[in-house]
Tab-separated table of C-alpha atoms in Angstrom:
chain	number	residue	atom	x	y	z
A	1	UNK	CA	-18.543	26.802	-10.215
A	2	UNK	CA	-20.827	23.800	-9.822
A	3	UNK	CA	-19.127	20.876	-8.164
A	4	UNK	CA	-21.548	17.976	-8.565
A	5	UNK	CA	-19.033	16.049	-10.723
A	6	UNK	CA	-21.678	13.458	-11.632
A	7	UNK	CA	-19.549	11.895	-14.331
A	8	UNK	CA	-16.741	11.186	-11.922
A	9	UNK	CA	-18.842	10.058	-8.963
A	10	UNK	CA	-21.403	7.951	-10.780
A	11	UNK	CA	-19.641	6.912	-13.992
A	12	UNK	CA	-21.533	5.440	-16.914
A	13	UNK	CA	-23.733	7.871	-18.803
A	14	UNK	CA	-23.978	10.415	-15.984
A	15	UNK	CA	-23.484	14.017	-17.152
A	16	UNK	CA	-21.345	16.498	-15.276
A	17	UNK	CA	-22.445	20.023	-14.698
A	18	UNK	CA	-19.104	21.708	-14.102
A	19	UNK	CA	-18.494	25.033	-15.869
A	20	UNK	CA	-14.738	25.685	-15.818
A	21	UNK	CA	-13.490	29.278	-15.928
A	22	UNK	CA	-12.572	30.480	-19.412
A	23	UNK	CA	-9.947	32.909	-18.224
A	24	UNK	CA	-7.413	30.390	-16.921
A	25	UNK	CA	-5.304	27.752	-18.618
A	26	UNK	CA	-6.295	24.214	-17.716
A	27	UNK	CA	-3.928	22.415	-15.328
A	28	UNK	CA	-3.776	18.621	-15.422
A	29	UNK	CA	-2.139	17.440	-12.196
A	30	UNK	CA	-1.565	14.404	-10.024
A	31	UNK	CA	-1.294	14.963	-6.258
A	32	UNK	CA	0.951	12.846	-4.040
A	33	UNK	CA	1.829	13.058	-0.384
A	34	UNK	CA	1.871	11.086	2.873
A	35	UNK	CA	-1.214	10.798	5.096
A	36	UNK	CA	-1.363	13.881	7.326
A	37	UNK	CA	0.512	16.275	5.048
A	38	UNK	CA	-2.712	18.133	4.327
A	39	UNK	CA	-3.047	17.000	0.747
A	40	UNK	CA	-6.890	17.239	0.881
A	41	UNK	CA	-6.698	20.859	2.046
A	42	UNK	CA	-4.153	21.752	-0.612
A	43	UNK	CA	-6.302	20.056	-3.237
A	44	UNK	CA	-9.363	22.103	-2.197
A	45	UNK	CA	-7.312	25.343	-2.488
A	46	UNK	CA	-5.928	24.317	-5.920
A	47	UNK	CA	-9.454	23.500	-7.115
A	48	UNK	CA	-10.797	26.868	-6.029
A	49	UNK	CA	-7.921	28.961	-7.360
A	50	UNK	CA	-6.892	27.080	-10.496
A	51	UNK	CA	-10.378	26.037	-11.543
A	52	UNK	CA	-9.371	22.370	-12.077
A	53	UNK	CA	-11.890	19.656	-11.320
A	54	UNK	CA	-10.978	17.485	-8.251
A	55	UNK	CA	-10.937	13.794	-9.192
A	56	UNK	CA	-10.494	11.583	-6.100
A	57	UNK	CA	-10.816	7.828	-6.202
A	58	UNK	CA	-11.778	7.980	-2.532
A	59	UNK	CA	-14.853	10.018	-3.554
A	60	UNK	CA	-15.801	7.291	-6.015
A	61	UNK	CA	-15.673	4.632	-3.314
A	62	UNK	CA	-17.771	6.714	-0.934
A	63	UNK	CA	-20.317	7.584	-3.637
A	64	UNK	CA	-20.542	3.914	-4.655
A	65	UNK	CA	-21.602	2.855	-1.203
A	66	UNK	CA	-24.565	5.219	-1.270
A	67	UNK	CA	-25.818	4.261	-4.760
A	68	UNK	CA	-28.435	1.611	-5.267
A	69	UNK	CA	-27.168	-1.589	-7.007
A	70	UNK	CA	-28.892	-0.668	-10.263
A	71	UNK	CA	-26.917	2.611	-10.530
A	72	UNK	CA	-23.491	1.123	-9.895
A	73	UNK	CA	-21.134	0.515	-12.795
A	74	UNK	CA	-19.506	-2.938	-13.020
A	75	UNK	CA	-16.212	-1.647	-11.629
A	76	UNK	CA	-18.018	0.017	-8.742
A	77	UNK	CA	-19.698	-3.264	-7.857
A	78	UNK	CA	-16.399	-5.083	-7.915
A	79	UNK	CA	-14.728	-2.448	-5.797
A	80	UNK	CA	-17.427	-2.640	-3.116
A	81	UNK	CA	-17.205	-6.392	-2.958
A	82	UNK	CA	-13.488	-6.141	-2.154
A	83	UNK	CA	-14.078	-3.405	0.464
A	84	UNK	CA	-16.797	-5.416	2.181
A	85	UNK	CA	-14.433	-8.262	2.592
A	86	UNK	CA	-11.892	-5.876	4.091
A	87	UNK	CA	-9.509	-6.397	1.139
A	88	UNK	CA	-7.606	-3.838	-0.815
A	89	UNK	CA	-9.105	-2.926	-4.197
A	90	UNK	CA	-6.683	-4.433	-6.766
A	91	UNK	CA	-5.063	-2.362	-9.492
A	92	UNK	CA	-7.165	-3.759	-12.269
A	93	UNK	CA	-10.393	-2.741	-10.551
A	94	UNK	CA	-9.117	0.767	-9.748
A	95	UNK	CA	-8.001	1.153	-13.316
A	96	UNK	CA	-11.367	0.024	-14.541
A	97	UNK	CA	-13.019	2.685	-12.352
A	98	UNK	CA	-10.806	5.392	-13.848
A	99	UNK	CA	-11.292	4.144	-17.437
A	100	UNK	CA	-15.104	4.272	-16.954
A	101	UNK	CA	-14.551	7.965	-16.303
A	102	UNK	CA	-11.947	8.700	-18.981
A	103	UNK	CA	-13.947	11.671	-20.276
A	104	UNK	CA	-13.199	13.483	-17.030
A	105	UNK	CA	-9.587	13.664	-18.171
A	106	UNK	CA	-10.817	15.833	-21.004
A	107	UNK	CA	-12.412	18.367	-18.643
A	108	UNK	CA	-11.753	21.755	-20.257
A	109	UNK	CA	-11.004	23.177	-16.801
A	110	UNK	CA	-8.225	20.612	-16.186
A	111	UNK	CA	-8.157	18.110	-13.308
A	112	UNK	CA	-6.500	17.243	-10.000
A	113	UNK	CA	-6.124	13.457	-9.552
A	114	UNK	CA	-5.950	12.546	-5.844
A	115	UNK	CA	-5.595	8.985	-4.596
A	116	UNK	CA	-4.634	7.707	-8.088
A	117	UNK	CA	-2.189	6.437	-9.228
A	118	UNK	CA	-0.772	4.618	-6.175
A	119	UNK	CA	1.545	2.203	-7.986
A	120	UNK	CA	3.898	2.350	-10.956
A	121	UNK	CA	1.518	-0.026	-12.787
A	122	UNK	CA	-1.374	2.386	-12.262
A	123	UNK	CA	0.816	5.360	-13.384
A	124	UNK	CA	1.807	3.554	-16.571
A	125	UNK	CA	-1.847	2.721	-17.256
A	126	UNK	CA	-2.788	6.388	-16.619
A	127	UNK	CA	-0.083	7.552	-19.091
A	128	UNK	CA	-1.462	5.116	-21.710
A	129	UNK	CA	-5.037	6.304	-21.122
A	130	UNK	CA	-4.071	10.002	-21.416
A	131	UNK	CA	-2.117	9.308	-24.592
A	132	UNK	CA	-5.255	7.716	-26.095
A	133	UNK	CA	-7.232	10.804	-25.150
A	134	UNK	CA	-4.636	13.165	-26.538
A	135	UNK	CA	-4.012	14.689	-23.089
A	136	UNK	CA	-0.784	15.192	-21.181
A	137	UNK	CA	-0.065	15.684	-17.486
A	138	UNK	CA	1.393	19.061	-16.645
A	139	UNK	CA	2.972	18.022	-13.383
A	140	UNK	CA	2.910	15.635	-10.391
A	141	UNK	CA	2.820	17.646	-7.136
A	142	UNK	CA	4.417	15.785	-4.250
A	143	UNK	CA	3.767	17.487	-0.944
A	144	UNK	CA	6.244	16.677	1.832
A	145	UNK	CA	6.781	17.662	5.428
A	146	UNK	CA	9.033	16.461	8.325
A	147	UNK	CA	7.784	13.294	9.986
A	148	UNK	CA	7.356	14.944	13.335
A	149	UNK	CA	5.212	17.682	11.786
A	150	UNK	CA	2.974	15.167	10.086
A	151	UNK	CA	2.575	12.964	13.216
A	152	UNK	CA	1.772	15.990	15.323
A	153	UNK	CA	-0.835	17.133	12.864
A	154	UNK	CA	-2.455	13.738	12.541
A	155	UNK	CA	-2.437	12.840	16.252
A	156	UNK	CA	-4.077	16.176	17.068
A	157	UNK	CA	-6.827	15.816	14.524
A	158	UNK	CA	-10.415	15.371	15.740
A	159	UNK	CA	-13.636	14.769	13.797
A	160	UNK	CA	-17.326	15.138	14.637
A	161	UNK	CA	-18.805	11.643	14.539
A	162	UNK	CA	-22.171	13.137	13.489
A	163	UNK	CA	-21.471	15.701	10.757
A	164	UNK	CA	-17.866	15.120	9.895
A	165	UNK	CA	-16.570	18.633	10.804
A	166	UNK	CA	-12.758	18.522	11.305
A	167	UNK	CA	-10.905	20.095	14.187
A	168	UNK	CA	-7.380	20.081	15.601
A	169	UNK	CA	-6.519	20.224	19.284
A	170	UNK	CA	-3.846	22.868	18.730
A	171	UNK	CA	-4.675	24.633	15.451
A	172	UNK	CA	-8.492	24.560	15.496
A	173	UNK	CA	-10.093	23.155	18.628
A	174	UNK	CA	-13.853	23.111	19.120
A	175	UNK	CA	-15.160	25.966	21.290
A	176	UNK	CA	-16.319	23.482	23.874
A	177	UNK	CA	-14.060	20.441	24.432
A	178	UNK	CA	-15.395	17.325	22.753
A	179	UNK	CA	-18.468	19.082	21.219
A	180	UNK	CA	-18.883	20.069	17.611
A	181	UNK	CA	-19.382	23.732	16.915
A	182	UNK	CA	-21.623	22.937	13.929
A	183	UNK	CA	-24.063	20.309	15.110
A	184	UNK	CA	-23.294	19.682	18.789
A	185	UNK	CA	-22.287	16.118	18.127
A	186	UNK	CA	-19.365	14.365	19.846
A	187	UNK	CA	-15.881	15.209	18.559
A	188	UNK	CA	-13.720	12.114	18.482
A	189	UNK	CA	-10.317	10.851	17.398
A	190	UNK	CA	-10.406	8.380	14.596
A	191	UNK	CA	-8.498	5.133	14.991
A	192	UNK	CA	-6.387	6.005	11.931
A	193	UNK	CA	-5.262	9.245	13.635
A	194	UNK	CA	-3.768	7.631	16.679
A	195	UNK	CA	-0.050	8.011	16.865
A	196	UNK	CA	0.945	4.343	16.501
A	197	UNK	CA	-1.472	3.847	13.597
A	198	UNK	CA	-0.375	7.037	11.918
A	199	UNK	CA	3.276	6.013	12.112
A	200	UNK	CA	2.430	2.636	10.560
A	201	UNK	CA	0.541	4.318	7.719
A	202	UNK	CA	3.369	6.784	7.170
A	203	UNK	CA	5.959	3.970	7.024
A	204	UNK	CA	3.780	2.096	4.475
A	205	UNK	CA	3.378	5.228	2.347
A	206	UNK	CA	7.103	5.849	2.276
A	207	UNK	CA	7.791	2.299	1.157
A	208	UNK	CA	5.055	2.073	-1.453
A	209	UNK	CA	5.334	5.624	-2.834
A	210	UNK	CA	9.082	5.556	-3.436
A	211	UNK	CA	8.942	3.699	-6.781
A	212	UNK	CA	6.048	5.863	-7.927
A	213	UNK	CA	7.881	9.121	-7.124
A	214	UNK	CA	10.959	7.878	-8.891
A	215	UNK	CA	8.843	6.955	-11.939
A	216	UNK	CA	7.533	10.459	-12.231
A	217	UNK	CA	10.913	12.005	-11.490
A	218	UNK	CA	12.322	10.104	-14.503
A	219	UNK	CA	9.498	11.478	-16.650
A	220	UNK	CA	10.410	15.018	-15.598
A	221	UNK	CA	6.956	15.585	-14.164
A	222	UNK	CA	7.664	15.550	-10.405
A	223	UNK	CA	7.534	18.744	-8.380
A	224	UNK	CA	8.468	18.269	-4.695
A	225	UNK	CA	6.897	20.864	-2.439
A	226	UNK	CA	7.077	21.735	1.268
A	227	UNK	CA	3.485	21.057	2.407
A	228	UNK	CA	3.893	22.600	5.872
A	229	UNK	CA	2.645	26.074	6.764
A	230	UNK	CA	-0.581	27.913	6.028
A	231	UNK	CA	-2.684	27.204	2.969
A	232	UNK	CA	-1.843	30.559	1.330
A	233	UNK	CA	1.856	29.883	1.812
A	234	UNK	CA	1.677	26.416	0.339
A	235	UNK	CA	-0.448	27.558	-2.563
A	236	UNK	CA	2.036	30.287	-3.416
A	237	UNK	CA	4.843	27.736	-3.459
A	238	UNK	CA	2.749	25.494	-5.720
A	239	UNK	CA	1.752	28.361	-8.038
A	240	UNK	CA	5.340	29.514	-8.402
A	241	UNK	CA	6.524	25.986	-9.202
A	242	UNK	CA	3.800	25.481	-11.791
A	243	UNK	CA	4.369	28.821	-13.494
A	244	UNK	CA	8.077	27.941	-13.825
A	245	UNK	CA	6.958	25.000	-16.000
A	246	UNK	CA	5.001	27.168	-18.462
């Protein structure tokens, strides 16, 4: 399956070249989980095995930075201006980014929304947008793990500063200490992955995510899942939970 996702990454009139499988039902999902729980890895497995299109607001922000000014949508331009000032992108701008890409919610292969919504206001706006499009969420997957497991995972993570390859000191160390297996670049620890920073981010997530989790629980959409263990194990848990909803 082609994964250029031009419509999501560029917005505006960009056309997407994703051909979803015709043999699977489309799943429309929101992914939640604290930093370090492995949500990105779980999302990649879900994308591969369910055929749903991954829609990450983080991908939009990264793509926007590499686009020339003339190719940025108004919401992209606004988001970049906030990021350049070191400010959080406000709800209204994030919502505008998503609304510019509303057609992605109609993807016949389904979708996995990652990084959005982050607040109850964003979740309510998403529900309104989906209603206008005649689309409904199937579930909100909330991956969880013990705090000590998350902190151990995050603190051991290392990244190649040149090509971005990801390693872990315990689970997947580079063959030569501090040297990337792929490109030979230096393997470093990001500031965000240091223990004290990771703890602060985790505390902030738990505080901010609680109302959002409760919102989806009241809607009957929330599925809480143990995000620890191997990818196959976590996918099987997820698949079983989703199939119980059919």
